[in-house]
CSV table of C-alpha atoms and ligand atoms in Angstrom, one decimal:
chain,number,residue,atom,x,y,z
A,1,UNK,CA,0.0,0.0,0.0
A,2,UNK,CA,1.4,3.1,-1.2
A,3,UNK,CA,1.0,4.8,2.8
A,4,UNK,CA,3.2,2.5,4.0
A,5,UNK,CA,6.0,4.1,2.5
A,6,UNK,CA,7.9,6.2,4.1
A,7,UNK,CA,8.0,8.5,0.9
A,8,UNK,CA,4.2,8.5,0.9
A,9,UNK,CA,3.2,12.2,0.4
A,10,UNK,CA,-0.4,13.1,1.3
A,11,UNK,CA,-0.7,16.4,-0.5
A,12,UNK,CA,-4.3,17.1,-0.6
A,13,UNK,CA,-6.5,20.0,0.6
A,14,UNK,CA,-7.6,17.8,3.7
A,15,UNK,CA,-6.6,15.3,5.1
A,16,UNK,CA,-3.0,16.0,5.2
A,17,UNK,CA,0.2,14.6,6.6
A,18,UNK,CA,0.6,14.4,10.5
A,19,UNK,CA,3.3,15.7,12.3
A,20,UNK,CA,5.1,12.5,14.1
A,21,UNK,CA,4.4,14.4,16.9
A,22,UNK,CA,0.6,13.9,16.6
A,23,UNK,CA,1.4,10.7,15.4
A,24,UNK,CA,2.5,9.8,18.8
A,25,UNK,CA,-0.5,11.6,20.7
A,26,UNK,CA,-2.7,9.9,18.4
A,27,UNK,CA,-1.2,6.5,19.7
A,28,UNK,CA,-1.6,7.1,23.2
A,29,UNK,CA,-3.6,4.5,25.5
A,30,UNK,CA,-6.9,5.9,25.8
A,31,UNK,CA,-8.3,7.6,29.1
A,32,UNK,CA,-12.0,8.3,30.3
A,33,UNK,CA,-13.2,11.6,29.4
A,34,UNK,CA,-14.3,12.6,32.6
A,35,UNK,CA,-11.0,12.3,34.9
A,36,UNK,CA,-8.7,15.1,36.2
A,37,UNK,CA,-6.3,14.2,33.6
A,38,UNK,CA,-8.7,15.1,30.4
A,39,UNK,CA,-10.2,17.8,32.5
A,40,UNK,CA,-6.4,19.8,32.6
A,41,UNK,CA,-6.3,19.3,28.4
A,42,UNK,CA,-9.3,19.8,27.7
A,43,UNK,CA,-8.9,23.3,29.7
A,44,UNK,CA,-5.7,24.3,28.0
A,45,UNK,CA,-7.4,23.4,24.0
A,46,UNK,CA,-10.4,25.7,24.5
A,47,UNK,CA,-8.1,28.7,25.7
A,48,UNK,CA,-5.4,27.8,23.7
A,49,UNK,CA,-7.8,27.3,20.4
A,50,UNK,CA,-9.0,31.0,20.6
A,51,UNK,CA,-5.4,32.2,19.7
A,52,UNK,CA,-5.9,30.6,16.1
A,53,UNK,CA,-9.8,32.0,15.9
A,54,UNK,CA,-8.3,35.3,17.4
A,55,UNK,CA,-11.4,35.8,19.1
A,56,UNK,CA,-12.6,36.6,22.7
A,57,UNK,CA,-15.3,34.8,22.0
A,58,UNK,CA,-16.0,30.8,23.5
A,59,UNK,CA,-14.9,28.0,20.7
A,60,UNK,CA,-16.4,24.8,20.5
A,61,UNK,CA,-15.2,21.5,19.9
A,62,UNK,CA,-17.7,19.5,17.6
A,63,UNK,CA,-16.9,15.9,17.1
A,64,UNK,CA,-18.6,15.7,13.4
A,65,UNK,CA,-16.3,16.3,10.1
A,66,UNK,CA,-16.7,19.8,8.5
A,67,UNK,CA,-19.7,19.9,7.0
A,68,UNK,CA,-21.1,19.5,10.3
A,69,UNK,CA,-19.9,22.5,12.2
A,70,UNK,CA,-21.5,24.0,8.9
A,71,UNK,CA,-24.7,22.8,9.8
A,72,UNK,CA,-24.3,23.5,13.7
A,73,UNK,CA,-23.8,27.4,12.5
A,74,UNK,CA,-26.8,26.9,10.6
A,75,UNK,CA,-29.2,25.7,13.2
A,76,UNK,CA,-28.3,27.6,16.1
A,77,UNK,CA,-29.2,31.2,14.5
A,78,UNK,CA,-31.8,30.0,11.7
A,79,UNK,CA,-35.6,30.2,12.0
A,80,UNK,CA,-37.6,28.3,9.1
A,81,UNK,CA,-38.3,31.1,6.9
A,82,UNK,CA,-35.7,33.3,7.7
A,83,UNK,CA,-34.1,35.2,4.0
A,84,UNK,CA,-30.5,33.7,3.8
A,85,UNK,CA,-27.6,34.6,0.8
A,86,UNK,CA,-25.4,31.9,0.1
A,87,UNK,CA,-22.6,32.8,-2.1
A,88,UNK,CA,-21.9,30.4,-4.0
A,89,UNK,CA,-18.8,29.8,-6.3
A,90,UNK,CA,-17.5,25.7,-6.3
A,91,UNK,CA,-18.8,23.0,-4.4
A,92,UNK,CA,-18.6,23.8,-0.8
A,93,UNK,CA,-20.6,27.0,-1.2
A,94,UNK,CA,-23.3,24.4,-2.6
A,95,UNK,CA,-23.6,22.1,0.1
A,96,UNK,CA,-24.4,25.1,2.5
A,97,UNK,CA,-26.9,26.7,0.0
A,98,UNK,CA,-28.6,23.4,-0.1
A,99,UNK,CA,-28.2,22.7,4.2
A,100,UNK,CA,-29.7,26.3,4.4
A,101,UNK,CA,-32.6,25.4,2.0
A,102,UNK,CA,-33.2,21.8,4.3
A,103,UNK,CA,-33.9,23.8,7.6
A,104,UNK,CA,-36.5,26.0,5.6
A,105,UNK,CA,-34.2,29.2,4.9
A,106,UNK,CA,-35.4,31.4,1.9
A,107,UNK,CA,-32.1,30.9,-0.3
A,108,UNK,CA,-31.0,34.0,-2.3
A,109,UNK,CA,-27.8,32.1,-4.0
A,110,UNK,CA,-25.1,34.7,-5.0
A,111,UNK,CA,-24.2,32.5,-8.4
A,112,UNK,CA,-20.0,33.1,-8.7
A,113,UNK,CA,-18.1,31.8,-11.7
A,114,UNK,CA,-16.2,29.1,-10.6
A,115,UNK,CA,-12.2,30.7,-10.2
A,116,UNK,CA,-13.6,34.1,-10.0
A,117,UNK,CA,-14.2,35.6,-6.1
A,118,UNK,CA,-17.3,37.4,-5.0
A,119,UNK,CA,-17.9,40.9,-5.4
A,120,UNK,CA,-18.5,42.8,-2.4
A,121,UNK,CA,-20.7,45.0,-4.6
A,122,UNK,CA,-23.7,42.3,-5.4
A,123,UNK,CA,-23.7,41.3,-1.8
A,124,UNK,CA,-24.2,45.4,-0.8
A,125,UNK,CA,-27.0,45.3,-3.6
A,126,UNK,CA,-29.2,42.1,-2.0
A,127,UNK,CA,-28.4,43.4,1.5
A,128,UNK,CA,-30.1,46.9,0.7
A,129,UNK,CA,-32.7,45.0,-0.8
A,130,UNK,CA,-33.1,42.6,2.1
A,131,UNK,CA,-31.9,44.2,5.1
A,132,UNK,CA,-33.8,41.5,7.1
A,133,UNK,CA,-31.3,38.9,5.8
A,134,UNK,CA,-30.2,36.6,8.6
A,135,UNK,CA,-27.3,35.7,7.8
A,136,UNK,CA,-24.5,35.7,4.2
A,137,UNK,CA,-22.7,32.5,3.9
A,138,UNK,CA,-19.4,32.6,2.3
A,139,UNK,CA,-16.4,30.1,2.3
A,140,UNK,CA,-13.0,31.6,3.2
A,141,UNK,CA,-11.1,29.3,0.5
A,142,UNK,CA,-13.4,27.9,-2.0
A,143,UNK,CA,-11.4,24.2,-1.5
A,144,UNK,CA,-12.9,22.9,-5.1
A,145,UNK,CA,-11.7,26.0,-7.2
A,146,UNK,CA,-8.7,27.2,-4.9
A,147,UNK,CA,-10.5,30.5,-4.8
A,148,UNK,CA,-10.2,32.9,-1.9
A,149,UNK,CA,-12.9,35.5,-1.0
A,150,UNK,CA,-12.5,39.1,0.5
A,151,UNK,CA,-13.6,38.1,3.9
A,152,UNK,CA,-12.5,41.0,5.4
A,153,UNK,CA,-14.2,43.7,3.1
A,154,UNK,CA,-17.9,41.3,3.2
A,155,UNK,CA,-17.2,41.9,7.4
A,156,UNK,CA,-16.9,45.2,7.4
A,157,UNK,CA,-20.4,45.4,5.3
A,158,UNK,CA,-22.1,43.0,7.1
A,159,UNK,CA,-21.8,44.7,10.4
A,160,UNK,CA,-23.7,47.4,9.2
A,161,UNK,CA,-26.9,45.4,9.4
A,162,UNK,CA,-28.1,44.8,12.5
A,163,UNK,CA,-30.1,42.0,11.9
A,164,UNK,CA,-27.9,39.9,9.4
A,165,UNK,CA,-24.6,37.8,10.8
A,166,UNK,CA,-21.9,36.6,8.5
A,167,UNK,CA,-21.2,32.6,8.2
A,168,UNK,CA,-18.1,32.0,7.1
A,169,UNK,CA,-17.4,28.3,6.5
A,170,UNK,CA,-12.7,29.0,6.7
A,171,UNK,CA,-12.5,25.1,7.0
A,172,UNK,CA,-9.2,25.6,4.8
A,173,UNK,CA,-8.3,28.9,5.1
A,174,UNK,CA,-8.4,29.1,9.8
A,175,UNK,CA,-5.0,28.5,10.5
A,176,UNK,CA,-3.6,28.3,7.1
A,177,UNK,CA,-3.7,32.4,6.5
A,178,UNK,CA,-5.1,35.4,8.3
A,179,UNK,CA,-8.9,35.2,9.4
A,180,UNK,CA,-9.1,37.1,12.4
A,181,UNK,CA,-12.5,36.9,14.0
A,182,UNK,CA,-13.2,39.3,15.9
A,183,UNK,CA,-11.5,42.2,13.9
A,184,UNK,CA,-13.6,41.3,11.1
A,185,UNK,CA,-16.7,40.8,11.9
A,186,UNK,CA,-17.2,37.2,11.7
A,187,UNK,CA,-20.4,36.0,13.4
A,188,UNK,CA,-20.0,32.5,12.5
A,189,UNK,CA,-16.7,30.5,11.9
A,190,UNK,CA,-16.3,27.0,10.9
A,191,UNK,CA,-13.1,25.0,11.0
A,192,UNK,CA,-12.1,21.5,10.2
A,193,UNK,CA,-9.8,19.0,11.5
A,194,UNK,CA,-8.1,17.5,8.9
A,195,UNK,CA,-7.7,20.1,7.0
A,196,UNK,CA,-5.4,23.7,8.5
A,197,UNK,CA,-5.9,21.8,11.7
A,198,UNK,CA,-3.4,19.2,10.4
A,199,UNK,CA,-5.3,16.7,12.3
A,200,UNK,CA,-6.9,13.1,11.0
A,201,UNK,CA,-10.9,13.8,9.8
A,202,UNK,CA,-13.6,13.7,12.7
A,203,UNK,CA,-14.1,17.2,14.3
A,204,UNK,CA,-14.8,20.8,13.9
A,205,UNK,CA,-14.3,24.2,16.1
A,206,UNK,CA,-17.3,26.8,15.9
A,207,UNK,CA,-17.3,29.8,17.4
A,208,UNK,CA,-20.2,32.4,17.3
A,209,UNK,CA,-20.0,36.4,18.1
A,210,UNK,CA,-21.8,38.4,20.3
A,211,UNK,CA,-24.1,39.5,17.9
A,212,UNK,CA,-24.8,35.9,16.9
A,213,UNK,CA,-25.6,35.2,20.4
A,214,UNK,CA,-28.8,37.8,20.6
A,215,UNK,CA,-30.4,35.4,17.9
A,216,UNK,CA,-29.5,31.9,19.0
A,217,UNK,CA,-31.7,32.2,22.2
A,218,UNK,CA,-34.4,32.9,20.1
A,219,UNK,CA,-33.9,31.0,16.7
A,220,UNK,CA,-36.7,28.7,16.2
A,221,UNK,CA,-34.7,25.9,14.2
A,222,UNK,CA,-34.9,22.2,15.6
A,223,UNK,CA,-31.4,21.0,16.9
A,224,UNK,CA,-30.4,18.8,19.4
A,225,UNK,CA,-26.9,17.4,18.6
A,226,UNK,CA,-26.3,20.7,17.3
A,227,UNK,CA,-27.4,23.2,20.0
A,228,UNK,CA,-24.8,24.6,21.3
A,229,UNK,CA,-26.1,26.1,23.9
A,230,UNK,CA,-25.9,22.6,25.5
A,231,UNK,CA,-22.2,22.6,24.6
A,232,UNK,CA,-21.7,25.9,26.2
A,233,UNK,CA,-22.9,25.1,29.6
A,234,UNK,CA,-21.2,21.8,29.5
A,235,UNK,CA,-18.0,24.0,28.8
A,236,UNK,CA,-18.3,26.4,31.2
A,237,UNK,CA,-18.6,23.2,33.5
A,238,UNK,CA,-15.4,22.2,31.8
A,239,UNK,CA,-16.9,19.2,30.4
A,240,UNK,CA,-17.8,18.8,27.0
A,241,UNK,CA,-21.5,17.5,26.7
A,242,UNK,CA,-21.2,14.5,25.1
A,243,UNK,CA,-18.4,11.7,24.9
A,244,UNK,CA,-15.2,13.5,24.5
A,245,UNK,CA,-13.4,13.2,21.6
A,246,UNK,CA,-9.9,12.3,23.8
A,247,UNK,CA,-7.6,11.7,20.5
A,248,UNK,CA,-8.2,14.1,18.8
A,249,UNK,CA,-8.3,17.2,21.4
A,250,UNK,CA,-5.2,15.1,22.7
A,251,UNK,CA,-3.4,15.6,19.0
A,252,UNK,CA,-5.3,19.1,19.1
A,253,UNK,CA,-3.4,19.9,22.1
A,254,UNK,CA,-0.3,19.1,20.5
A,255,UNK,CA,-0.9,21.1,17.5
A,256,UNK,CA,-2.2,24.0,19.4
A,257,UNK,CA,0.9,23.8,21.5
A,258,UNK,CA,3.2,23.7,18.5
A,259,UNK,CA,1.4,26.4,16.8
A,260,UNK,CA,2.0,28.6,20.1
A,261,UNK,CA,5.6,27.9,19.8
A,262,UNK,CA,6.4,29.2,16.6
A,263,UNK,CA,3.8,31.5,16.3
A,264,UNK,CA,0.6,31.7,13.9
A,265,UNK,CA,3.1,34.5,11.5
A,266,UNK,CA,5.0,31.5,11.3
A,267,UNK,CA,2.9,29.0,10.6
A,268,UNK,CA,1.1,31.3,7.8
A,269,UNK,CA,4.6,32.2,6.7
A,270,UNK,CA,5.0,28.7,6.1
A,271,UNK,CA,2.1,27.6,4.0
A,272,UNK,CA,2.4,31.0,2.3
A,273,UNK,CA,5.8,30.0,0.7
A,274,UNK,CA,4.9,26.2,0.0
A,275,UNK,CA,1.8,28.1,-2.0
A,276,UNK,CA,4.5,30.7,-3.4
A,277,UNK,CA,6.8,27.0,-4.6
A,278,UNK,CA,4.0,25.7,-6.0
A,279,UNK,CA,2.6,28.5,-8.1
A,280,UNK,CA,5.7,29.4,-9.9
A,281,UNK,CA,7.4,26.0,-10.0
A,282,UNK,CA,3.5,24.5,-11.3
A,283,UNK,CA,3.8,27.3,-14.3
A,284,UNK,CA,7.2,26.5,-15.2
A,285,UNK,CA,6.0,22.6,-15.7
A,286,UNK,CA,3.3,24.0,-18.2
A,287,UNK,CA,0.7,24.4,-15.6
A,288,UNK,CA,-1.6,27.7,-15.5
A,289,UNK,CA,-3.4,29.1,-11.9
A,290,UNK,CA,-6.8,28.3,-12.1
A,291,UNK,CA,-8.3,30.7,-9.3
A,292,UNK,CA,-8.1,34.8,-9.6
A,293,UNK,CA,-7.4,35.4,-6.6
A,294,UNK,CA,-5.4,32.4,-5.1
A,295,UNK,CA,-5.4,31.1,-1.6
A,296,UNK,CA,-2.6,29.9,0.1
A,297,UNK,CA,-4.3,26.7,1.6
A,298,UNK,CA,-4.9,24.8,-2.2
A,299,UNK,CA,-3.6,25.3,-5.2
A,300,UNK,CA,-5.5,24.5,-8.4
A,301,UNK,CA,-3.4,24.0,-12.0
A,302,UNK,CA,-5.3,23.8,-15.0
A,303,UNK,CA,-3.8,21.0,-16.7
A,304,UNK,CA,-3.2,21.7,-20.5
A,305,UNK,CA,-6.2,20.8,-22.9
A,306,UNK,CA,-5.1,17.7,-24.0
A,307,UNK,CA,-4.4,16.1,-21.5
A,308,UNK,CA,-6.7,14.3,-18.9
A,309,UNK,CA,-5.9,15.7,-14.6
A,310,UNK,CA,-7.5,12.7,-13.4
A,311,UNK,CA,-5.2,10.2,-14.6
A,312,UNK,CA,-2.2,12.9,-13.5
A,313,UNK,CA,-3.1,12.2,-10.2
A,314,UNK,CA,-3.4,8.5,-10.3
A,315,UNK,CA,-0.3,8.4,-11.9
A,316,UNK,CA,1.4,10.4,-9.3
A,317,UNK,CA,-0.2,8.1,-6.6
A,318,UNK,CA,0.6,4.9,-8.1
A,319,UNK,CA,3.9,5.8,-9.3
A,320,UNK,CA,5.5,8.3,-7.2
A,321,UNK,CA,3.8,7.5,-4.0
A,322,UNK,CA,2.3,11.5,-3.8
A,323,UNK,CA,-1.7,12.0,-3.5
A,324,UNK,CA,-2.8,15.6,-4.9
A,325,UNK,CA,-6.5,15.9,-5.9
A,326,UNK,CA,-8.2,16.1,-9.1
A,327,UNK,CA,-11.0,18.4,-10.1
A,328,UNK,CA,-14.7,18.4,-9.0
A,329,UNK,CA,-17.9,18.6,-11.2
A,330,UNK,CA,-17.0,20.9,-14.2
A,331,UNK,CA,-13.5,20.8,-13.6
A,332,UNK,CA,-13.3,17.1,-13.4
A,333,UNK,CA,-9.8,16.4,-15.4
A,334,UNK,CA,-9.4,20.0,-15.9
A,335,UNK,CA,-7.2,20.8,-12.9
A,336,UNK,CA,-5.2,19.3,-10.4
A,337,UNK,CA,-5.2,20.5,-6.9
A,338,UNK,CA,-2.1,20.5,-4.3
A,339,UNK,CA,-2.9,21.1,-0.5
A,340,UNK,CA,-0.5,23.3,1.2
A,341,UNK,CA,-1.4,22.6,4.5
A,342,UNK,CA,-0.2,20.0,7.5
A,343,UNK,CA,3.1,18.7,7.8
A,344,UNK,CA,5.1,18.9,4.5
A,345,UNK,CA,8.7,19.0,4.1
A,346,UNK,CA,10.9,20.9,1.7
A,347,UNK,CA,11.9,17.7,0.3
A,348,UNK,CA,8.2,16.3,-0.3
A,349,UNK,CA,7.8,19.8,-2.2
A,350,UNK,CA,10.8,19.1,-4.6
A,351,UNK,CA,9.6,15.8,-5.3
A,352,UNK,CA,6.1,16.9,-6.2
A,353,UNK,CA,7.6,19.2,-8.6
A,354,UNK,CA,10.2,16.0,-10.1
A,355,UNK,CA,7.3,13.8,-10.2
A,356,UNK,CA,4.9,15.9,-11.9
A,357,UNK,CA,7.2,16.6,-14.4
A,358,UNK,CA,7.6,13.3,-14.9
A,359,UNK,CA,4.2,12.2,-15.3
A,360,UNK,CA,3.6,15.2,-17.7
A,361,UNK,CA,6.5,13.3,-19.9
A,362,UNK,CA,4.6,10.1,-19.2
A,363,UNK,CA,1.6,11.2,-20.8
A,364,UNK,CA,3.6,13.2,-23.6
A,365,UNK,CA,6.6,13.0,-24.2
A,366,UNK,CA,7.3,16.2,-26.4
A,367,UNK,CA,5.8,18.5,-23.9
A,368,UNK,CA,8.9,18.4,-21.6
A,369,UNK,CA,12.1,17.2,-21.9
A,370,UNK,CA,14.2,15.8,-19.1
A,371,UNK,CA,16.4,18.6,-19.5
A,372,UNK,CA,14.1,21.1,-18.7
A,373,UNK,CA,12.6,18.8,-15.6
A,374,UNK,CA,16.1,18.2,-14.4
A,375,UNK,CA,16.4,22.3,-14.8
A,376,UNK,CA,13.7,23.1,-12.7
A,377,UNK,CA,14.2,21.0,-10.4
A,378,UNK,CA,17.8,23.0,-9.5
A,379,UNK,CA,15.6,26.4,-9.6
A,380,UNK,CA,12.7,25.3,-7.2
A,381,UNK,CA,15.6,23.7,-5.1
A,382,UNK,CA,17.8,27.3,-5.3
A,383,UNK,CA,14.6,28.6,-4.3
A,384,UNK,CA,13.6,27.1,-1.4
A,385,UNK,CA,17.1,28.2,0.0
A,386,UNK,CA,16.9,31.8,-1.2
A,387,UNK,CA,13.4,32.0,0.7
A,388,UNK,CA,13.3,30.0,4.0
B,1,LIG,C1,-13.4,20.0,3.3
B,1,LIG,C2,-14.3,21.1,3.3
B,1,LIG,C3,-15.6,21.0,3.8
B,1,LIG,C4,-16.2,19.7,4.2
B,1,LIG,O1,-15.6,19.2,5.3
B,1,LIG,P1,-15.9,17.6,5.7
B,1,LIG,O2,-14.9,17.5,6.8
B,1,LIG,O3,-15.6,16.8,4.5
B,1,LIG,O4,-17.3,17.6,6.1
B,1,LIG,C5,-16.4,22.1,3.8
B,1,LIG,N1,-16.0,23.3,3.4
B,1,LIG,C6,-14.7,23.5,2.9
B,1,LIG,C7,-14.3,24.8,2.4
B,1,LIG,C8,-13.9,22.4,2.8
B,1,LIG,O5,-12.6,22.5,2.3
């Protein structure tokens, strides 16, 4: 099995590599949750977690996959008939639409181009329109088109309506790049385990404003799992309501702790670079940037026209022992997508650049000679010691 190698790269926008680090929390004998022992980490994760939501504001630690702490912002502040506006611009921006329309929301759908980001401008327009809206719902990082939106700008806007809160689903964008909460304007923030996180799949981290708080004591939505009003008073108890998820706040303890050490700059720094690598050393190869306005969590390359992306990444699995993803829906074998995010070394990146280079030639050999592989390959490896 190609994980068993030790040159297994998992280079996907979620689930990424682990640090051995979390590796070795992960492997730990298991403990009740309710003992002194959990108690003391399960203290130090919900302080220490607000530092990556940079929020004053409570966080709370879902044991569901991303999708749903989406649905746990959803039916804490929703009322069946409430006026929602989903923007929507690739695939993750669907599935919220769609949970919205589920619970009974009126869905106005903000239709983006997939690779193109929202303008702040049509979401002004329905707002003065419908200043009764509930709430916008936006992704931070578009994961399926690699596509990041001008959170900041839709916060500052937002706030001016009293009665509308802004969603923002940042499952690969908190902890990967800069999303302060509080500073702007967030009222609703989702983010995932396996993906920034760099964490195996099973939970999510919610936290709601102030202003979100005035409507979740009277939203009128069922929820039961969900309501996270239980959750809070567990918290405050310093429980967590139901079973707690002991593995994973143990690994999120480690990561949290890590992340404190070298500092979110850092850590942003980081991903920003292997981002950086992969844009310019992913053009060279014969790649173009699929998104407008690129995040630094995924990368999506448009694959040239004639050849097929889905059997680039199976060849890069099966051969070379690297997983990227492929395209979704309309840009099924159109692009290839490379996660930036978890525990990737320098060395993984260089091979990623070798190997796809390779499997280019593999599928046509005039569109890249070995000289010119072998050639970038000394550039991207100049330049990841010109840029540290
Ligand atoms: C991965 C992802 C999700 C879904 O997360 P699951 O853990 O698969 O439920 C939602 N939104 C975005 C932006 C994502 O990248």
């Amino acid at each position: 099995m190609t994980s068993h190698n030790d040159d297994y790269s998992l280079l996907a926008p979620g689930p990424v590599n682990l640090h051995p680090e979390v590796r070795k929390a992960l492997a730990l004998p298991m403990i009740h949750h309710r003992t002194p022992e959990f108690d003391k980490i399960l203290k130090r994760v919900l302080t220490n977690i607000k530092s990556v939501f940079q929020t004053q504001e409570d966080v709370f630690l879902l044991t569901a996959t991303g999708s749903g702490g989406m649905e746990a912002l959803l039916v804490n502040i929703l009322s069946p008939g409430d006026k929602i506006i989903a923007i929507v611009s690739g695939k993750f921006g669907e599935r919220w639409a769609e949970m919205a329309k589920v619970y009974g929301a009126q869905v106005t759908i903000i239709d983006v181009p997939w690779g193109e980001t929202v303008k702040v401008s049509d979401v002004e327009e329905l707002l003065k329109k419908n200043p009764d809206t509930r709430a916008v719902l936006c992704q931070a990082c578009e994961t399926s088109t690699a596509v990041a939106h001008p959170i900041e700008q839709l916060g500052a806007l937002i706030k001016n309506y009293p009665e509308t809160l802004f969603l923002v689903d940042a499952i690969t964008a908190l902890g990967a790049y800069p999303l302060p909460m509080d500073a702007w304007n967030i009222d609703g923030l989702v983010a995932g385990s396996q993906k920034a996180f760099m964490l195996p799949t099973g939970m999510a981290f919610i936290s709601f404003s102030q202003k979100a708080w005035k409507i979740i004591d009277k939203a009128t939505c069922p929820r039961f799992y969900y309501d996270i009003r239980r959750e809070k008073k567990a918290n405050s108890g310093g429980e967590t309501y139901y079973s707690s998820n002991v593995a994973l706040i143990r690994a999120l303890d480690v990561v949290l702790n890590m992340i404190a050490t070298q500092g979110l700059e850092q850590l942003f720094h980081e991903i920003h670079r292997r981002a950086e690598f992969t844009r310019r050393f992913g053009q060279m190869l014969g790649f173009t940037l699929f998104a407008k306005s690129p995040s630094d969590s995924v990368t999506a390359l448009r694959v040239p026209a004639h050849l097929d992306g889905q059997k680039i990444r199976l060849h890069l699995e099966q051969v070379h022992n690297i997983t990227i993803m492929g395209g979704q829906d309309q840009l099924k074998g159109k692009v290839i997508r490379v996660g930036h995010m978890g525990y990737i070394r320098d060395a993984e990146m260089l091979r990623l650049i070798d190997c796809l280079g390779y499997t280019l030639r593999h599928f046509d050999p005039d569109s890249i000679t070995l000289e010119h592989i072998s050639n970038i390959s000394m550039e991207a490896k100049n330049w990841l010691e010109q840029n540290p």
